[in-house]
Coordinates of C-alpha atoms in Angstrom, one line a residue:
M124 CA 127.3 73.3 82.0
K125 CA 127.3 74.0 78.3
S126 CA 130.2 76.2 77.0
F127 CA 129.3 79.8 76.2
D128 CA 130.9 83.1 75.2
Y129 CA 131.4 85.7 77.9
I130 CA 131.0 89.4 76.9
R131 CA 131.6 92.3 79.4
A132 CA 129.4 95.1 78.2
E133 CA 130.9 98.6 78.5
S134 CA 127.7 100.5 77.8
L135 CA 123.9 99.8 77.5
S136 CA 124.3 100.1 73.7
D137 CA 126.9 97.4 73.7
A138 CA 124.7 95.1 75.9
S139 CA 121.7 95.7 73.7
K140 CA 123.6 95.0 70.5
A141 CA 124.9 91.7 71.9
M142 CA 121.4 90.6 72.7
G143 CA 119.4 88.3 70.5
D144 CA 118.8 84.6 70.0
G145 CA 121.1 82.6 72.3
A146 CA 122.1 85.6 74.5
Q147 CA 121.4 86.2 78.2
L148 CA 122.2 89.1 80.5
I149 CA 123.9 88.4 83.8
A150 CA 124.2 90.7 86.9
G151 CA 124.1 88.9 90.2
G152 CA 123.5 85.5 88.5
T153 CA 121.8 84.0 91.6
N154 CA 119.1 82.4 89.4
L155 CA 120.7 82.2 86.0
L156 CA 123.8 80.2 87.0
D157 CA 121.6 77.6 88.7
L158 CA 119.5 77.2 85.6
M159 CA 122.6 77.0 83.4
K160 CA 124.1 74.2 85.6
L161 CA 120.9 72.3 85.1
Q162 CA 120.8 73.1 81.4
I163 CA 117.4 74.6 81.7
M164 CA 118.8 77.7 80.2
S165 CA 121.8 77.2 77.8
P166 CA 122.8 80.6 76.4
D167 CA 125.4 80.8 73.7
R168 CA 126.5 84.2 75.0
V169 CA 126.4 85.6 78.5
I170 CA 126.5 89.4 78.7
D171 CA 127.9 90.9 81.9
I172 CA 126.3 94.2 82.7
T173 CA 127.6 94.6 86.3
R174 CA 130.0 97.4 85.3
L175 CA 127.6 99.6 83.5
P176 CA 127.5 103.2 84.9
G177 CA 124.4 104.8 86.4
L178 CA 122.5 101.6 87.3
S179 CA 123.6 101.2 90.9
D180 CA 122.0 104.1 92.7
V181 CA 118.9 104.7 94.8
A182 CA 118.1 108.4 94.1
P183 CA 115.2 110.9 94.4
Y184 CA 113.2 111.0 91.2
K185 CA 110.3 113.4 90.6
D186 CA 108.2 112.9 93.7
G187 CA 109.4 109.4 94.3
V188 CA 112.5 107.3 94.0
K189 CA 114.4 105.7 91.2
I190 CA 116.2 102.4 91.9
G191 CA 118.9 101.4 89.5
A192 CA 118.6 97.9 88.0
L193 CA 122.0 96.8 89.5
V194 CA 121.2 97.9 93.1
S195 CA 121.6 94.7 95.2
N196 CA 118.6 93.5 97.2
S197 CA 120.5 94.0 100.4
D198 CA 121.4 97.6 99.6
L199 CA 117.9 98.4 98.5
A200 CA 116.4 97.0 101.7
A201 CA 118.8 98.9 103.9
D202 CA 118.5 102.2 102.1
P203 CA 117.2 104.9 104.5
K204 CA 114.8 106.4 102.0
I205 CA 113.3 103.0 101.3
K206 CA 113.0 102.0 105.0
A207 CA 111.4 105.3 105.9
L208 CA 109.0 105.9 102.9
Y209 CA 108.4 102.4 101.4
P210 CA 108.9 100.0 104.4
V211 CA 106.8 97.3 102.8
L212 CA 109.5 96.9 100.2
T213 CA 112.2 96.5 102.8
R214 CA 110.1 94.0 104.6
A215 CA 109.4 92.0 101.5
I216 CA 113.1 91.9 100.4
V217 CA 114.3 90.8 103.9
A218 CA 111.6 88.0 103.9
G219 CA 113.2 86.6 100.7
A220 CA 116.1 84.2 100.1
S221 CA 119.2 84.4 102.4
G222 CA 121.5 87.3 103.3
Q223 CA 124.2 85.9 101.0
I224 CA 121.9 85.8 98.0
R225 CA 120.4 89.2 98.8
N226 CA 124.0 90.6 98.7
K227 CA 124.4 89.4 95.1
A228 CA 120.9 89.5 93.7
S229 CA 120.1 92.7 91.6
T230 CA 116.8 94.6 91.4
G231 CA 116.4 93.9 87.7
G232 CA 117.3 90.3 88.1
N233 CA 114.9 89.8 90.9
L234 CA 112.0 90.9 88.7
L235 CA 113.1 88.5 85.9
Q236 CA 113.8 85.5 88.0
R237 CA 112.2 82.3 86.8
T238 CA 109.5 80.2 88.5
R239 CA 110.4 77.5 91.0
C240 CA 107.8 75.1 89.7
P241 CA 109.4 71.6 90.1
Y242 CA 108.4 70.6 86.6
F243 CA 110.2 73.6 85.1
Y244 CA 113.4 72.4 86.9
D245 CA 113.0 68.8 85.9
T246 CA 114.2 68.4 82.3
S247 CA 112.8 64.9 82.1
M248 CA 109.3 66.2 82.5
A249 CA 107.1 68.1 80.0
C250 CA 107.0 71.9 80.6
N251 CA 105.5 74.4 78.2
K252 CA 107.5 77.2 79.9
R253 CA 110.8 75.5 79.4
A254 CA 110.0 73.7 76.2
P255 CA 107.0 75.2 74.4
G256 CA 104.4 72.7 73.1
T257 CA 105.6 69.7 75.2
G258 CA 102.7 69.9 77.7
C259 CA 102.4 70.7 81.4
S260 CA 103.3 67.8 83.8
A261 CA 101.8 69.7 86.7
H262 CA 98.4 68.5 85.6
G263 CA 97.9 65.3 87.5
G264 CA 101.2 65.8 89.3
A265 CA 102.4 67.5 92.4
G266 CA 100.8 70.9 92.9
R267 CA 101.6 72.3 96.3
M268 CA 103.6 75.3 95.1
L269 CA 101.5 76.1 92.0
A270 CA 99.6 79.3 91.3
I271 CA 95.8 79.5 91.7
L272 CA 95.2 82.8 89.9
G273 CA 95.9 83.6 86.2
T274 CA 96.6 80.0 85.3
S275 CA 95.9 78.4 82.0
D276 CA 95.7 74.9 80.7
D277 CA 99.3 75.2 79.5
C278 CA 100.8 76.5 82.7
M279 CA 100.2 76.8 86.5
A280 CA 103.6 78.0 87.6
A281 CA 103.7 80.7 90.4
H282 CA 105.8 83.8 90.2
P283 CA 108.5 83.5 92.9
S284 CA 109.5 87.1 93.8
D285 CA 108.7 88.7 97.2
M286 CA 110.1 92.1 96.1
A287 CA 107.8 92.3 93.1
V288 CA 104.8 91.8 95.3
A289 CA 105.7 94.8 97.4
L290 CA 106.4 96.8 94.2
R291 CA 103.0 95.9 92.8
A292 CA 101.3 97.2 96.0
L293 CA 103.3 100.4 95.7
E294 CA 102.2 100.9 92.1
A295 CA 105.8 100.9 90.9
H296 CA 106.9 101.2 87.3
V297 CA 109.8 99.7 85.4
E298 CA 112.1 101.7 83.2
I299 CA 113.0 99.9 80.1
T300 CA 115.8 101.0 77.7
S301 CA 115.8 99.9 74.1
A302 CA 118.8 99.3 71.8
N303 CA 118.5 102.8 70.3
G304 CA 118.6 104.4 73.8
E305 CA 114.9 105.3 74.0
T306 CA 113.2 104.6 77.3
R307 CA 109.7 103.7 78.3
E308 CA 108.0 103.0 81.6
V309 CA 105.5 100.3 82.3
G310 CA 103.6 99.0 85.3
L311 CA 104.3 95.5 86.5
D312 CA 101.0 94.3 85.2
T313 CA 102.2 95.3 81.7
L314 CA 105.7 93.9 82.2
Y315 CA 104.5 90.4 83.0
R316 CA 102.4 88.4 80.6
L317 CA 99.8 85.9 81.6
P318 CA 100.7 82.4 80.4
G319 CA 97.9 81.7 78.0
D320 CA 99.1 79.2 75.5
R321 CA 102.6 80.7 75.4
P322 CA 104.0 80.5 79.0
D323 CA 107.5 80.7 77.7
L324 CA 106.9 84.3 76.9
E325 CA 107.0 85.7 80.4
T326 CA 107.4 89.5 79.8
T327 CA 106.7 92.1 77.2
L328 CA 110.4 93.0 76.8
A329 CA 111.3 93.3 73.1
E330 CA 114.6 92.1 71.7
G331 CA 117.5 94.3 72.9
E332 CA 115.4 95.9 75.7
I333 CA 116.9 96.0 79.1
I334 CA 115.4 96.9 82.5
T335 CA 117.4 99.9 83.7
A336 CA 115.4 101.0 86.8
V337 CA 112.4 100.6 89.0
I338 CA 110.5 103.8 89.7
L339 CA 108.5 104.3 92.9
P340 CA 105.8 107.0 92.9
A341 CA 105.5 109.5 95.7
P342 CA 105.1 107.8 99.0
V343 CA 101.6 107.5 100.3
K344 CA 101.6 109.9 103.2
G345 CA 99.9 108.6 106.3
S346 CA 99.9 105.0 105.1
V347 CA 100.4 101.9 107.1
Q348 CA 102.4 99.3 105.1
S349 CA 102.6 95.7 106.0
Y350 CA 104.0 92.5 104.5
R351 CA 102.9 89.0 105.6
K352 CA 104.5 85.9 104.2
V353 CA 103.4 82.3 104.9
R354 CA 106.0 79.7 104.1
D355 CA 107.1 76.2 105.0
R356 CA 110.1 77.2 107.1
A357 CA 111.3 80.4 108.7
S358 CA 113.9 81.4 106.2
Y359 CA 115.1 80.7 102.7
A360 CA 111.7 79.5 101.5
F361 CA 109.4 80.8 98.8
A362 CA 105.9 82.0 99.7
L363 CA 103.0 79.7 99.8
V364 CA 101.0 82.9 100.2
S365 CA 102.1 86.5 100.8
V366 CA 100.3 89.8 101.1
A367 CA 101.6 93.3 100.7
A368 CA 99.3 96.0 102.0
V369 CA 99.4 99.8 101.8
V370 CA 96.5 101.4 103.6
T371 CA 95.4 104.9 104.6
M372 CA 92.5 105.7 107.0
D373 CA 90.1 108.6 107.0
G374 CA 88.9 108.6 110.5
D375 CA 87.3 105.2 111.1
K376 CA 87.0 104.4 107.4
I377 CA 89.5 103.1 104.9
D378 CA 90.5 105.9 102.6
T379 CA 92.8 104.0 100.2
A380 CA 94.0 100.4 100.0
S381 CA 96.5 98.8 97.7
L382 CA 97.0 95.1 98.1
A383 CA 99.2 92.7 96.2
F384 CA 99.7 88.9 96.6
G385 CA 102.5 86.4 96.1
G386 CA 102.6 82.7 95.9
V387 CA 99.1 82.5 94.4
G388 CA 99.5 84.2 91.0
V389 CA 101.4 83.5 87.8
R390 CA 102.7 87.0 88.2
P391 CA 102.7 89.4 91.2
W392 CA 98.9 89.5 91.7
K393 CA 96.7 92.5 92.1
D394 CA 93.0 92.9 91.8
A395 CA 91.8 96.5 91.4
Q396 CA 88.2 95.5 92.4
V397 CA 89.5 94.2 95.7
D398 CA 91.1 97.6 96.4
A399 CA 87.9 99.4 95.3
L400 CA 85.7 97.3 97.5
L401 CA 87.6 98.5 100.6
H402 CA 87.5 102.2 99.8
G403 CA 85.3 104.2 102.1
Q404 CA 84.3 101.2 104.2
T405 CA 84.5 100.7 107.9
P406 CA 87.0 98.0 108.6
D407 CA 85.7 94.8 110.1
Q408 CA 86.0 91.0 109.7
A409 CA 83.1 90.7 107.4
L410 CA 84.5 93.3 105.0
F411 CA 87.9 91.7 104.9
A412 CA 86.3 88.3 104.2
K413 CA 84.3 89.8 101.4
A414 CA 87.5 91.2 99.9
A415 CA 89.1 87.8 100.1
D416 CA 86.1 86.1 98.4
R417 CA 86.3 88.7 95.6
L418 CA 90.0 88.0 95.1
L419 CA 89.4 84.2 95.0
A420 CA 86.4 84.3 92.8
Q421 CA 88.5 83.4 89.7
A422 CA 90.8 81.0 91.4
K423 CA 91.4 77.6 89.7
P424 CA 93.6 75.6 92.1
H425 CA 95.3 72.4 91.4
P426 CA 93.8 69.8 93.8
E427 CA 97.0 69.9 95.9
A428 CA 96.9 73.7 96.0
E429 CA 93.3 73.9 97.2
F430 CA 94.6 74.7 100.7
K431 CA 95.7 78.1 99.4
R432 CA 92.1 79.3 99.2
P433 CA 91.6 79.4 103.0
L434 CA 95.3 80.3 103.6
V435 CA 95.2 83.4 101.4
K436 CA 91.9 84.4 103.0
R437 CA 93.4 84.2 106.5
A438 CA 96.5 86.0 105.4
L439 CA 94.6 88.8 103.7
I440 CA 92.3 89.3 106.8
A441 CA 95.3 89.3 109.1
A442 CA 97.2 91.8 107.0
L443 CA 94.2 94.2 106.8
R444 CA 93.5 93.9 110.5
E445 CA 97.1 95.0 111.2
A446 CA 97.0 97.8 108.6
T447 CA 93.7 99.2 109.8
G448 CA 94.5 99.0 113.5
L449 CA 92.0 96.3 114.3
A450 CA 94.8 94.1 115.6
P451 CA 98.2 95.0 117.0
A452 CA 101.2 94.5 114.7
T453 CA 103.0 91.2 115.1
A454 CA 106.7 91.4 115.7
G455 CA 109.0 89.6 113.3
T456 CA 110.3 89.7 109.8
D457 CA 107.3 88.1 108.0
K458 CA 104.5 89.8 109.9
T459 CA 104.9 93.5 110.6
R460 CA 103.7 96.9 109.7
D461 CA 105.1 100.4 109.5
A462 CA 103.6 103.8 109.3
V463 CA 104.8 106.4 106.8

């Protein structure tokens, strides 16, 4: 590991001022430290923000909830308000990583974790995300874990977070604080950039800006929330495909639907046209298959990720069958639903 300076920030202002070229924030460090050991990330300064006040609470906020950026994944998943009102978020968090990692990983850090594309992690291979302009070795290489939506010629790396998929379905916003203390709120679709020809630029955070909270809107009353994750093994594995669903019914018709997808997008993926297609419709297999086809219309899979087309279609149909009551909920961490 390359030597670096360690700075313990006493305030947000201190942390922002210490930012800039060659600096990196650290909270739980569950992703950063691994990347530093491999010299994929080699910051000159590491700024510890774990002792900053006011960032470790889950508290009511307007009609919803504000989650401090330093709240651990374990504490967030176990919070009574989250379990009762936003159960899809609890389900998604518990489906990710291991208990030990969830105990350390922070809410803000989870949103900013880096891809697990094997070429990003292999410094002997070309990777535009790690080293801009060097090329993308995934073309013509191994592609099982790559994204199929939002990709470009320069990058096909999938976003790894389970938590962010649930937050996307819940229409969460991120609170960002700048160096001068001003705050702004953005949706996750605004926070994350598409790769285009600059996959190294993953977010819209400006220099000195820090994620300070995640804001959940008012819970969707009467909703059924589900999270379904398909992965290679039962624990400690990233999603091949995941689906977060928040659905309300009006009699025998779908009133509202908010779906988000993991393992298939370069960012936590959401398609407003898929949600709109379901509105006011009577749930059935044909409708769900049509929604899946709409989602996949722009998919551009690597040949080894072609299997994700039928997999995401089956996962979407299964999640909607559970959420609309066409099929009983399946017991277990990865496949379950809750009513709010």
